Short mmCIF file of C-alpha atoms and ligand atoms in Angstrom, two decimals:
data_model
loop_
_atom_site.label_atom_id
_atom_site.label_comp_id
_atom_site.label_asym_id
_atom_site.label_seq_id
_atom_site.Cartn_x
_atom_site.Cartn_y
_atom_site.Cartn_z
CA MET R 1109 -0.13 -0.08 -0.28
CA SER R 1110 1.44 3.66 -0.77
CA PRO R 1111 -0.89 5.85 0.60
CA SER R 1112 0.20 9.37 -1.39
CA ASP R 1113 -3.14 11.76 -1.05
CA GLN R 1114 -2.82 13.63 1.87
CA ARG R 1115 -6.08 15.70 1.19
CA ARG R 1116 -7.83 12.76 2.12
CA ALA R 1117 -8.77 11.31 5.33
CA PRO R 1118 -10.49 8.25 4.10
CA TYR R 1119 -11.52 6.89 7.74
CA LEU R 1120 -13.13 9.86 9.20
CA GLU R 1121 -14.13 9.03 5.05
CA ALA R 1122 -15.61 5.62 6.21
CA LEU R 1123 -17.89 7.18 9.40
CA ASN R 1124 -19.27 9.54 7.37
CA ASP R 1125 -20.25 7.06 4.80
CA TYR R 1126 -21.89 5.26 7.45
CA ALA R 1127 -23.77 7.79 8.89
CA ASP R 1128 -25.06 8.48 5.95
CA ARG R 1129 -26.43 5.78 5.29
CA ILE R 1130 -28.70 5.49 8.20
CA PRO R 1131 -27.79 1.47 8.26
CA ALA R 1132 -29.86 -0.79 10.93
CA ARG R 1133 -27.57 -0.45 13.64
CA LEU R 1134 -28.06 -4.10 15.15
CA HIS R 1135 -24.26 -3.57 17.19
CA VAL R 1136 -23.21 -1.44 19.95
CA PRO R 1137 -23.52 1.43 21.14
CA GLY R 1138 -26.78 1.16 23.12
CA HIS R 1139 -27.35 4.77 21.86
CA LYS R 1140 -28.07 3.46 18.08
CA GLY R 1141 -26.32 6.37 16.51
CA GLY R 1142 -28.23 8.96 18.48
CA PRO R 1143 -32.17 7.98 18.71
CA GLY R 1144 -31.38 6.20 22.21
CA ALA R 1145 -29.11 9.28 23.76
CA ASP R 1146 -29.83 11.54 26.54
CA PRO R 1147 -31.29 14.77 24.66
CA GLY R 1148 -28.31 16.33 26.91
CA LEU R 1149 -25.99 13.98 25.35
CA MET R 1150 -27.16 14.77 21.68
CA GLY R 1151 -27.41 18.72 22.17
CA ALA R 1152 -23.71 18.67 23.70
CA ILE R 1153 -21.96 16.65 21.16
CA GLY R 1154 -24.65 16.37 17.90
CA GLU R 1155 -26.32 14.39 16.24
CA ARG R 1156 -23.92 14.08 13.85
CA ALA R 1157 -21.46 12.96 16.73
CA LEU R 1158 -23.46 10.36 17.36
CA ALA R 1159 -24.62 9.38 14.15
CA MET R 1160 -20.34 8.64 13.58
CA ASP R 1161 -19.57 6.97 16.88
CA ILE R 1162 -19.60 3.46 15.77
CA PRO R 1163 -17.94 0.03 17.07
CA ALA R 1164 -14.80 -1.60 16.29
CA LEU R 1165 -14.96 -4.22 13.37
CA THR R 1166 -17.59 -2.57 11.23
CA HIS R 1167 -17.92 -3.66 7.41
CA GLY R 1168 -16.22 -1.57 4.88
CA ILE R 1169 -14.30 0.93 7.89
CA ASP R 1170 -11.88 -1.81 10.01
CA VAL R 1171 -12.80 -5.01 7.98
CA GLY R 1172 -14.40 -6.07 4.89
CA MET R 1173 -11.73 -4.81 2.48
CA ASP R 1174 -7.86 -4.78 1.91
CA PRO R 1175 -6.74 -2.28 2.67
CA THR R 1176 -9.67 -0.88 5.00
CA PRO R 1177 -10.12 2.54 5.68
CA PHE R 1178 -9.10 2.74 9.13
CA GLU R 1179 -5.48 0.88 7.79
CA GLU R 1180 -5.18 3.31 5.31
CA ALA R 1181 -5.96 6.31 7.66
CA GLN R 1182 -2.74 4.93 9.40
CA ALA R 1183 -0.75 4.73 6.27
CA LEU R 1184 -1.32 7.95 5.71
CA ALA R 1185 -0.11 9.12 9.02
CA ALA R 1186 3.13 6.78 8.76
CA GLU R 1187 4.15 8.72 5.23
CA ALA R 1188 2.94 13.02 7.26
CA TRP R 1189 5.49 11.69 10.01
CA GLY R 1190 8.13 9.49 7.68
CA ALA R 1191 7.26 6.32 10.39
CA LYS R 1192 7.55 2.94 9.31
CA ARG R 1193 4.14 2.25 11.12
CA ALA R 1194 1.88 4.67 12.85
CA TRP R 1195 -0.53 3.44 15.35
CA PHE R 1196 -3.58 5.60 16.35
CA LEU R 1197 -4.23 5.29 19.93
CA ILE R 1198 -7.05 6.00 22.04
CA ASN R 1199 -5.75 6.32 25.79
CA GLY R 1200 -2.90 8.93 24.95
CA ALA R 1201 0.37 9.31 24.50
CA SER R 1202 0.21 7.49 28.04
CA GLN R 1203 -1.13 4.56 26.36
CA GLY R 1204 2.25 5.31 23.96
CA ASN R 1205 4.96 4.96 27.11
CA ILE R 1206 2.96 2.17 28.48
CA ALA R 1207 3.34 -0.13 24.91
CA ALA R 1208 6.86 1.19 24.38
CA GLY R 1209 7.44 0.07 27.58
CA LEU R 1210 5.85 -3.67 27.14
CA ALA R 1211 7.53 -3.77 23.59
CA LEU R 1212 10.96 -3.23 25.16
CA ALA R 1213 10.91 -5.88 27.68
CA HIS R 1214 10.51 -8.45 25.03
CA LYS R 1215 14.24 -7.63 24.18
CA GLY R 1216 15.44 -8.18 27.90
CA ARG R 1217 14.80 -6.53 31.25
CA GLU R 1218 17.02 -2.87 31.92
CA LEU R 1219 15.92 0.02 30.49
CA VAL R 1220 17.93 3.13 31.09
CA VAL R 1221 15.32 5.96 31.44
CA GLN R 1222 15.82 10.07 31.81
CA ARG R 1223 14.28 10.53 35.43
CA ASN R 1224 11.89 13.29 34.54
CA ALA R 1225 10.27 11.22 32.63
CA HIS R 1226 6.41 11.23 32.91
CA SER R 1227 4.54 9.16 35.08
CA SER R 1228 2.94 6.81 32.31
CA THR R 1229 6.66 5.86 32.00
CA ILE R 1230 6.55 4.56 35.17
CA ASP R 1231 3.95 2.90 34.98
CA ALA R 1232 4.99 0.72 31.65
CA LEU R 1233 7.73 -0.39 34.53
CA VAL R 1234 4.99 -1.29 37.00
CA LEU R 1235 3.74 -3.11 33.80
CA SER R 1236 6.85 -4.60 32.08
CA GLY R 1237 8.81 -5.43 35.35
CA MET R 1238 11.64 -3.29 34.01
CA ARG R 1239 14.54 -2.02 35.90
CA PRO R 1240 15.38 1.90 35.37
CA THR R 1241 18.45 2.97 35.79
CA PHE R 1242 17.22 6.66 35.60
CA VAL R 1243 19.67 9.22 34.05
CA ALA R 1244 19.19 12.75 35.52
CA PRO R 1245 18.58 15.84 32.91
CA GLU R 1246 20.44 18.72 32.88
CA VAL R 1247 18.99 21.41 35.18
CA ASP R 1248 19.43 25.31 34.12
CA PRO R 1249 21.97 26.57 36.69
CA GLU R 1250 19.74 30.33 36.16
CA LEU R 1251 16.15 28.70 35.67
CA GLY R 1252 16.35 25.69 37.74
CA ILE R 1253 14.09 23.98 35.52
CA ALA R 1254 14.91 20.63 34.33
CA HIS R 1255 15.91 20.38 30.51
CA CYS R 1256 16.55 17.67 28.11
CA LEU R 1257 19.52 14.83 28.18
CA THR R 1258 22.31 15.34 27.06
CA PRO R 1259 24.62 12.64 24.65
CA ARG R 1260 27.59 12.42 26.98
CA ALA R 1261 24.94 11.68 29.81
CA LEU R 1262 23.12 9.36 28.03
CA ASP R 1263 26.71 7.52 27.04
CA ARG R 1264 27.69 7.51 30.46
CA ALA R 1265 24.30 5.55 31.84
CA LEU R 1266 24.54 2.49 28.53
CA THR R 1267 28.19 2.58 29.24
CA GLU R 1268 27.16 1.28 33.29
CA THR R 1269 24.09 -0.58 32.28
CA PRO R 1270 25.63 -2.88 29.57
CA ALA R 1271 22.18 -4.71 29.82
CA ALA R 1272 20.44 -2.08 28.75
CA VAL R 1273 17.82 -2.87 25.88
CA GLY R 1274 16.60 0.68 25.40
CA ALA R 1275 16.87 4.46 26.66
CA LEU R 1276 13.69 6.22 26.78
CA VAL R 1277 14.40 10.48 26.96
CA ILE R 1278 11.69 13.44 26.58
CA SER R 1279 11.95 16.01 24.53
CA PRO R 1280 10.54 18.84 23.83
CA THR R 1281 9.43 19.37 27.20
CA TYR R 1282 6.98 21.43 28.97
CA PHE R 1283 9.25 24.41 28.46
CA GLY R 1284 10.01 24.20 25.00
CA ALA R 1285 13.34 22.55 25.19
CA CYS R 1286 14.45 20.00 22.61
CA ALA R 1287 16.89 17.62 22.48
CA ASP R 1288 19.78 16.89 20.62
CA VAL R 1289 17.71 13.95 19.10
CA ARG R 1290 19.80 13.08 16.54
CA GLY R 1291 23.15 13.33 18.83
CA LEU R 1292 21.16 10.46 21.50
CA ALA R 1293 19.96 8.28 18.65
CA GLU R 1294 23.02 7.84 17.40
CA VAL R 1295 24.42 7.17 20.84
CA ALA R 1296 21.83 4.51 21.45
CA HIS R 1297 22.75 2.92 18.49
CA SER R 1298 26.61 2.90 18.97
CA HIS R 1299 25.57 0.80 22.43
CA ASP R 1300 23.36 -0.92 19.97
CA VAL R 1301 19.89 -0.48 21.85
CA ALA R 1302 16.20 1.74 20.53
CA LEU R 1303 16.12 4.82 21.22
CA VAL R 1304 12.61 5.98 22.21
CA VAL R 1305 11.51 9.24 22.62
CA ASP R 1306 8.48 10.50 24.10
CA GLU R 1307 8.08 12.90 22.23
CA ALA R 1308 4.11 14.04 23.27
CA TRP R 1309 4.31 17.14 22.97
CA GLY R 1310 6.15 17.80 19.54
CA ALA R 1311 3.39 16.16 17.10
CA HIS R 1312 3.94 19.45 15.16
CA LEU R 1313 7.80 19.58 14.50
CA ALA R 1314 7.26 17.35 11.10
CA PHE R 1315 5.80 20.14 9.69
CA HIS R 1316 7.83 23.13 9.32
CA GLU R 1317 11.46 23.73 8.52
CA ASP R 1318 11.81 26.25 11.54
CA LEU R 1319 11.30 24.01 13.98
CA PRO R 1320 13.67 21.33 15.64
CA GLU R 1321 14.12 18.68 13.63
CA HIS R 1322 11.69 15.86 14.82
CA ALA R 1323 12.50 12.68 16.57
CA LEU R 1324 11.62 10.12 13.91
CA SER R 1325 14.16 12.53 11.20
CA ALA R 1326 16.75 12.28 13.99
CA GLY R 1327 16.86 8.50 14.25
CA ALA R 1328 14.43 7.40 16.96
CA ASP R 1329 13.18 4.21 16.39
CA LEU R 1330 10.04 4.69 18.87
CA VAL R 1331 8.53 7.76 19.21
CA ILE R 1332 5.53 8.52 20.83
CA SER R 1333 3.43 11.68 20.15
CA SER R 1334 0.31 13.42 21.69
CA THR R 1335 -1.22 14.35 18.56
CA HIS R 1336 -4.67 15.86 20.72
CA LYS R 1337 -2.00 18.68 22.80
CA ILE R 1338 -0.94 20.78 19.60
CA VAL R 1339 -1.78 19.45 16.22
CA GLY R 1340 -4.98 18.89 17.68
CA SER R 1341 -7.45 15.72 17.74
CA MET R 1342 -9.57 15.58 20.05
CA THR R 1343 -8.10 15.05 23.78
CA GLN R 1344 -7.56 11.35 24.32
CA SER R 1345 -5.93 10.87 21.30
CA ALA R 1346 -2.63 10.15 20.27
CA MET R 1347 0.06 7.90 17.27
CA LEU R 1348 2.93 5.79 18.07
CA HIS R 1349 5.27 6.17 15.47
CA LEU R 1350 7.75 3.33 14.22
CA GLY R 1351 11.00 4.23 12.92
CA THR R 1352 12.25 3.55 9.60
CA ASP R 1353 16.06 2.33 10.84
CA LEU R 1354 17.23 -1.18 9.04
CA ALA R 1355 18.67 -2.34 12.25
CA GLU R 1356 15.07 -2.72 13.34
CA ARG R 1357 15.57 -2.81 16.88
CA ILE R 1358 11.88 -3.45 18.23
CA GLY R 1359 10.22 -5.34 16.04
CA GLU R 1360 6.80 -4.34 14.36
CA ASP R 1361 4.58 -6.67 15.51
CA VAL R 1362 6.29 -6.54 19.26
CA VAL R 1363 4.23 -3.16 19.01
CA ASP R 1364 1.39 -4.52 17.49
CA ARG R 1365 0.76 -6.55 20.35
CA ALA R 1366 1.57 -4.01 22.59
CA VAL R 1367 -0.46 -1.47 21.59
CA THR R 1368 -3.66 -3.97 21.28
CA LEU R 1369 -2.71 -5.29 24.94
CA THR R 1370 -3.15 -1.46 26.09
CA GLU R 1371 -6.27 -0.78 24.37
CA SER R 1372 -9.94 -0.75 24.64
CA THR R 1373 -11.46 -3.53 22.45
CA SER R 1374 -14.31 -0.38 21.71
CA PRO R 1375 -12.11 2.28 20.53
CA ASN R 1376 -14.06 5.49 19.98
CA SER R 1377 -14.36 5.85 16.55
CA LEU R 1378 -14.64 9.60 16.72
CA LEU R 1379 -11.15 9.79 18.42
CA TYR R 1380 -9.38 7.62 15.68
CA GLY R 1381 -11.60 9.86 13.02
CA SER R 1382 -9.89 13.03 14.60
CA LEU R 1383 -6.78 11.84 14.22
CA ASP R 1384 -7.23 10.89 10.74
CA ALA R 1385 -8.59 14.69 10.46
CA ALA R 1386 -6.10 16.29 12.27
CA ARG R 1387 -3.29 14.36 10.44
CA ARG R 1388 -4.96 15.74 7.32
CA GLN R 1389 -4.78 18.85 8.51
CA ALA R 1390 -0.94 19.01 9.25
CA ALA R 1391 -0.08 17.44 6.07
CA VAL R 1392 -1.84 19.85 3.73
CA HIS R 1393 -1.91 23.68 5.78
CA GLY R 1394 0.83 22.56 8.74
CA ARG R 1395 3.46 24.50 7.91
CA GLU R 1396 1.20 27.76 6.77
CA LEU R 1397 -0.89 27.32 10.05
CA LEU R 1398 2.32 26.82 12.10
CA GLU R 1399 4.39 30.12 10.18
CA TYR R 1400 1.18 32.25 11.35
CA THR R 1401 1.37 30.97 14.96
CA MET R 1402 5.07 31.45 15.48
CA ALA R 1403 4.36 34.92 14.43
CA GLU R 1404 1.59 35.70 16.51
CA LEU R 1405 3.86 34.57 19.39
CA ALA R 1406 7.14 36.07 18.57
CA ALA R 1407 5.32 39.15 18.88
CA ALA R 1408 3.16 37.97 21.87
CA ARG R 1409 6.68 37.53 23.95
CA ALA R 1410 7.68 40.47 22.95
CA GLN R 1411 4.90 42.43 24.35
CA ILE R 1412 4.94 40.07 27.38
CA ARG R 1413 9.29 41.04 28.04
CA ALA R 1414 8.48 44.88 27.69
CA ILE R 1415 5.41 44.28 30.94
CA GLU R 1416 7.51 45.39 33.76
CA GLY R 1417 8.82 42.33 36.14
CA LEU R 1418 7.95 39.42 33.35
CA ASP R 1419 11.01 37.53 31.06
CA VAL R 1420 9.75 34.53 28.74
CA LEU R 1421 11.76 31.62 27.82
CA ASP R 1422 12.42 31.32 24.47
CA GLU R 1423 14.90 30.30 21.75
CA ARG R 1424 17.94 31.87 24.13
CA MET R 1425 17.70 28.51 26.25
CA VAL R 1426 19.09 27.44 23.40
CA GLY R 1427 23.32 26.48 23.88
CA ARG R 1428 22.53 25.56 27.22
CA ALA R 1429 23.30 22.03 28.71
CA GLY R 1430 20.49 20.21 27.72
CA VAL R 1431 18.99 22.00 25.18
CA HIS R 1432 19.36 22.09 21.41
CA GLY R 1433 16.54 23.51 20.08
CA TYR R 1434 13.88 25.48 21.18
CA ASP R 1435 9.97 24.96 20.31
CA PRO R 1436 7.92 27.78 19.97
CA LEU R 1437 4.64 26.67 20.64
CA ARG R 1438 4.48 27.13 24.16
CA LEU R 1439 4.71 30.40 25.77
CA ALA R 1440 6.53 30.26 28.89
CA VAL R 1441 6.64 33.35 31.55
CA ASP R 1442 9.24 33.63 33.83
CA VAL R 1443 7.23 35.64 36.97
CA ARG R 1444 9.92 36.39 39.27
CA GLY R 1445 10.10 39.89 38.92
CA ILE R 1446 6.29 40.31 39.89
CA ALA R 1447 5.23 40.08 43.59
CA ALA R 1448 3.55 37.33 42.80
CA SER R 1449 4.01 33.81 42.72
CA GLY R 1450 3.12 31.39 39.18
CA TYR R 1451 0.01 29.90 41.28
CA GLU R 1452 -1.05 33.23 42.18
CA LEU R 1453 -0.38 34.69 38.98
CA ALA R 1454 -3.19 31.94 37.32
CA THR R 1455 -5.63 32.33 39.94
CA LEU R 1456 -5.24 36.41 39.24
CA LEU R 1457 -5.80 35.62 34.67
CA ARG R 1458 -8.65 33.13 35.56
CA GLU R 1459 -10.47 36.54 37.34
CA ILE R 1460 -9.32 38.80 34.99
CA ASP R 1461 -10.52 37.56 31.92
CA ASP R 1462 -11.41 33.95 32.40
CA ILE R 1463 -7.58 32.43 31.02
CA ASN R 1464 -7.01 28.87 31.70
CA LEU R 1465 -2.93 27.57 31.70
CA GLU R 1466 -1.81 24.60 30.67
CA LEU R 1467 1.12 24.78 33.67
CA TYR R 1468 1.62 27.54 36.82
CA GLY R 1469 4.66 26.84 39.11
CA GLN R 1470 6.15 29.05 41.48
CA HIS R 1471 8.02 30.64 39.43
CA VAL R 1472 7.18 29.93 36.00
CA ILE R 1473 3.33 29.68 33.79
CA VAL R 1474 3.14 28.35 30.48
CA ALA R 1475 0.69 28.84 27.81
CA VAL R 1476 0.11 26.44 25.05
CA PHE R 1477 -0.94 26.96 21.67
CA GLY R 1478 -2.19 24.44 18.81
CA MET R 1479 -0.95 24.48 15.20
CA GLY R 1480 -3.94 25.48 13.92
CA GLU R 1481 -4.97 29.10 15.67
CA ARG R 1482 -5.47 30.63 12.33
CA ARG R 1483 -7.79 33.03 14.12
CA LEU R 1484 -6.00 33.52 17.14
CA SER R 1485 -6.90 36.24 19.84
CA GLU R 1486 -5.48 33.78 23.02
CA ALA R 1487 -1.89 35.78 22.89
CA ASN R 1488 -3.38 39.13 22.84
CA ARG R 1489 -5.63 38.05 25.85
CA LEU R 1490 -3.04 36.57 28.00
CA VAL R 1491 -1.05 40.08 26.80
CA ALA R 1492 -3.45 42.03 28.39
CA ALA R 1493 -4.28 40.09 31.33
CA LEU R 1494 -0.93 39.81 31.93
CA ARG R 1495 -0.16 43.23 31.99
CA GLU R 1496 -3.07 44.45 34.29
CA ALA R 1497 -2.44 41.11 36.66
CA ALA R 1498 0.88 43.15 37.26
CA ALA R 1499 0.34 46.17 37.31
CA ARG R 1500 -1.80 44.88 40.35
CA VAL R 1501 0.51 43.13 42.41
CA GLY R 1502 3.57 45.11 41.12
CA PRO R 1503 6.88 44.68 40.78
CA ASP R 1504 9.33 42.16 43.08
CA PRO R 1505 12.83 43.41 42.56
CA GLY R 1506 14.85 40.51 44.33
CA GLY R 1507 12.59 37.98 42.92
CA GLU R 1508 14.27 37.96 39.72
CA ARG R 1509 17.68 36.47 41.53
CA ALA R 1510 14.74 33.84 43.32
CA SER R 1511 16.01 30.84 41.29
CA PHE R 1512 13.00 28.45 40.12
CA ALA R 1513 12.10 26.18 42.99
CA ALA R 1514 13.74 22.14 41.87
CA ALA R 1515 12.12 19.48 43.23
CA PRO R 1516 15.09 17.49 45.37
CA PRO R 1517 16.72 14.72 44.40
CA TRP R 1518 15.69 11.37 44.23
CA GLY R 1519 15.70 8.78 46.50
CA GLU R 1520 17.99 5.22 46.42
CA LEU R 1521 16.32 2.35 43.97
CA ALA R 1522 15.74 -0.64 46.38
CA MET R 1523 13.94 -2.88 44.62
CA THR R 1524 12.33 -2.10 40.90
CA PRO R 1525 9.15 -0.63 40.74
CA ARG R 1526 7.02 -3.70 39.57
CA GLU R 1527 8.36 -5.58 42.85
CA ALA R 1528 7.22 -2.42 45.40
CA TYR R 1529 3.80 -1.79 43.24
CA LEU R 1530 3.00 -5.45 44.06
CA GLY R 1531 4.80 -6.34 46.56
CA PRO R 1532 3.50 -6.38 50.64
CA GLN R 1533 2.65 -2.58 51.54
CA GLU R 1534 0.90 -0.86 54.53
CA ILE R 1535 0.21 2.83 55.24
CA VAL R 1536 1.44 4.87 57.50
CA PRO R 1537 1.21 8.65 58.29
CA ALA R 1538 4.06 10.87 55.93
CA GLU R 1539 5.94 12.03 58.87
CA GLN R 1540 6.90 7.94 59.04
CA ALA R 1541 7.46 7.63 56.18
CA VAL R 1542 10.88 8.68 55.53
CA GLY R 1543 13.59 6.07 54.84
CA ARG R 1544 10.70 3.31 53.78
CA ILE R 1545 10.39 2.35 50.09
CA ALA R 1546 7.66 3.77 48.23
CA ALA R 1547 5.06 1.43 46.98
CA GLU R 1548 2.96 4.56 44.80
CA SER R 1549 4.49 7.09 42.80
CA LEU R 1550 4.34 10.78 43.85
CA ALA R 1551 4.18 13.30 41.20
CA THR R 1552 3.04 16.55 41.77
CA TYR R 1553 1.40 18.64 39.84
CA PRO R 1554 1.95 20.54 37.91
CA PRO R 1555 3.97 19.63 35.97
CA GLY R 1556 2.85 15.72 36.35
CA ILE R 1557 6.92 14.77 36.50
CA PRO R 1558 7.53 12.08 39.40
CA ASN R 1559 9.56 13.47 42.32
CA VAL R 1560 8.56 9.46 44.09
CA LEU R 1561 8.89 6.48 42.26
CA PRO R 1562 7.95 2.54 43.58
CA GLY R 1563 10.56 1.09 44.95
CA GLU R 1564 13.00 4.43 45.50
CA ARG R 1565 13.48 5.36 49.18
CA LEU R 1566 11.15 8.09 50.83
CA THR R 1567 13.58 11.27 51.77
CA ALA R 1568 12.11 14.12 53.90
CA GLU R 1569 13.07 16.96 51.96
CA THR R 1570 11.11 15.49 49.36
CA LEU R 1571 8.15 14.86 51.25
CA ALA R 1572 8.59 18.35 52.71
CA TYR R 1573 8.63 19.72 48.94
CA ILE R 1574 5.57 17.82 47.82
CA GLN R 1575 3.29 19.30 50.68
CA GLY R 1576 4.89 22.78 49.93
CA THR R 1577 3.27 22.04 46.74
CA LEU R 1578 -0.27 21.27 47.66
CA GLN R 1579 0.10 24.32 50.04
CA LEU R 1580 0.34 26.40 47.30
CA GLY R 1581 -2.80 24.87 45.53
CA GLY R 1582 -0.83 22.44 43.01
CA SER R 1583 -1.61 18.44 43.70
CA VAL R 1584 -0.10 15.18 43.44
CA ARG R 1585 -1.31 12.03 41.56
CA GLY R 1586 -0.29 9.04 42.06
CA ALA R 1587 -0.78 9.20 45.62
CA SER R 1588 -3.26 6.67 47.68
CA ASP R 1589 -3.84 9.90 49.60
CA ARG R 1590 -4.05 12.91 47.72
CA LEU R 1591 -3.37 15.44 51.05
CA LEU R 1592 -0.50 13.27 51.72
CA ARG R 1593 -1.22 12.79 54.86
CA THR R 1594 -0.33 9.19 54.98
CA VAL R 1595 2.03 7.44 52.28
CA ARG R 1596 2.24 4.04 50.99
CA VAL R 1597 5.37 2.14 52.00
CA VAL R 1598 6.40 -1.87 51.19
CA ALA R 1599 5.84 -3.66 54.84
CA GLU R 1600 9.61 -4.06 54.96
CA GLY R 1601 9.24 -5.99 58.45
CA PRO R 1602 9.24 -9.46 59.40
CA SER R 1603 5.55 -10.86 57.94
CA PRO R 1604 3.25 -11.13 61.14
CA PRO R 1605 2.50 -14.53 62.65
CA ALA R 1606 -0.55 -16.12 60.27
C1 PLP W 3 6.09 13.73 28.21
C2 PLP W 3 4.91 13.38 28.27
N1 PLP W 3 4.42 12.16 27.99
C3 PLP W 3 3.36 11.53 27.69
C4 PLP W 3 2.19 12.41 28.25
C5 PLP W 3 0.84 11.84 28.37
O1 PLP W 3 0.08 12.11 27.02
P1 PLP W 3 -1.52 11.90 27.26
O2 PLP W 3 -2.12 13.02 28.10
O3 PLP W 3 -1.79 11.84 25.77
O4 PLP W 3 -1.62 10.76 27.01
C6 PLP W 3 2.35 14.16 28.65
C7 PLP W 3 1.28 14.33 29.44
O5 PLP W 3 1.00 15.76 29.62
C8 PLP W 3 3.71 14.23 28.65
O6 PLP W 3 3.87 15.72 29.17
#
C-alpha cells in the first residue's frame, strides 16, 4: 500500500458514509447512533457525532476490504511523519509510553530512563517489570528547571548499564526545550540499543522547517506522539510511530501486540476520526498554520518582555546544557520579577479574563498554543491580562534573582517499581515514611513529573517539597492519599504470624 494523497481522510470519510447510509445498527453502542441517547448528550455533542460513533469491526471501516479505511488512515499518518508504521492510540500518549515499555521488555529487563519522565513511563516500568537506570536531565543553573538529556549523559548511563535494551528520553519538555535527538540516537545505536523518544509535546515539529528536527527524522526508533496536545486531534487521541531504521531494534509485531494489549476492544471511532482529520490538516496546511502561529507568538513574547517584572523562556535557552533546540509553540513566562507566584498569577489571570493555563508553578506559567490558531485571539488576551495582573501586584525587585524551585534529588532505588508496586504494603503517616520504600508514585502537578517512584526510598526533603506544592495549590498524582497525610510504603518488617 502506498498512500500518497494527504488531502484524503479515509477513516473519517468512511464514518461519514456510514452515518449517511442510515444503516440498521444491530450493534453497540446502545444509543444507536443518536435515537437512544439522552437529549442533553445529543445537544452537547450533536446528532452527527452520535451517528458517527460506531464500534470496532464494522464492515467497510476497519474490516471487509484490503486495505481498510482504518489501515489507509494509519498508513497516511506513517507517511506524514516519516514512520515505518503508525498506530492510532485512544488512551493518549500515556498508552504509547506503556506500549513502548512492554515492547522493550521483550528484549530484556534493563532500561535507561530519563528521570523526569512522565508518570505513564513509570506505569510502563510497573507493568513491564523492567529495572530502570535513571539519568538526570540537565538542570538549568539560572532557571532551575529541568531541560533534556545530553548524548554524553546517555552514553555514560548506557556504558554503566551494559544489559540495557533501550533508552527512553523526553523531547520537547513542557517548557519547549528540545534535545539533540540525532546525537542521542547515535549514542543509543552505538550501544546497539533502541532509542525511544517521548515526543508527546512535539507532534507538530515535522511540519515546519524552522522548528527543531523531529525525533523520527533524527533517527529515533520509536516515538510517542500526543497528537491531541498541539496538532489538534481530540483529547485522549495520540499516535505511536515506529522508525524506519533498518536495524529493526524494535520489532513491528511486538509493538503491535503491545498496542493491542493496552487498548480497549471498543475504541472510540470519533477519536480515531479526529486523528485522521488532524493528520490531514497538519500534512496539507501545517506549514502555513505554523508560520502564522509562530509569528503571532513571537509578537506576544516581545509584548510580555516589555511588561515590568516579566520575562519569557525562548530561543535564548538554546546552547545551555540539555537544550539543543527550542519549540516556540509554548509560551512560558518567567514571573520571578513580580510580587506574585505562578500559582497566584494563575488565579489572578482567571479572575481578570477567564484565562486558563496549561501549567503553572512557583516561578513560571506556561500557555500552550495549537498549530491551528489561525483566528488566534488568545495570545492578545493573555498579554492584556498579564499586563493588568503585573500592574496589580507590582514588581518584586529581589525576585528576579530567585531561582526556580527545583525538586530535590530522587531517593535510592531499593527494588524495581513493579516489585514495590505489587509487593506487600502498608500505609503509614507521612512523617513516619522517611527512609521507607515507596509503593506508589508521587508526582506533583504541575508539572506531573514523579518526585517519588515505587521502589525508591522516601526522603524528608522530597516529602516536604510535595507538601509545599500542595499548600501552594498544586496536587499530587499517584498518591493514595491526595493530601499526603499518609503514604503507601513497602512492608519491610518480618511477616506477622499467620
Ligand atoms: C512528556 C509527556 N509524555 C506523555 C504524556 C501523556 O500524554 P497523554 O495525556 O496524551 O496521555 C504527557 C502529558 O502531559 C507528557 O507531558
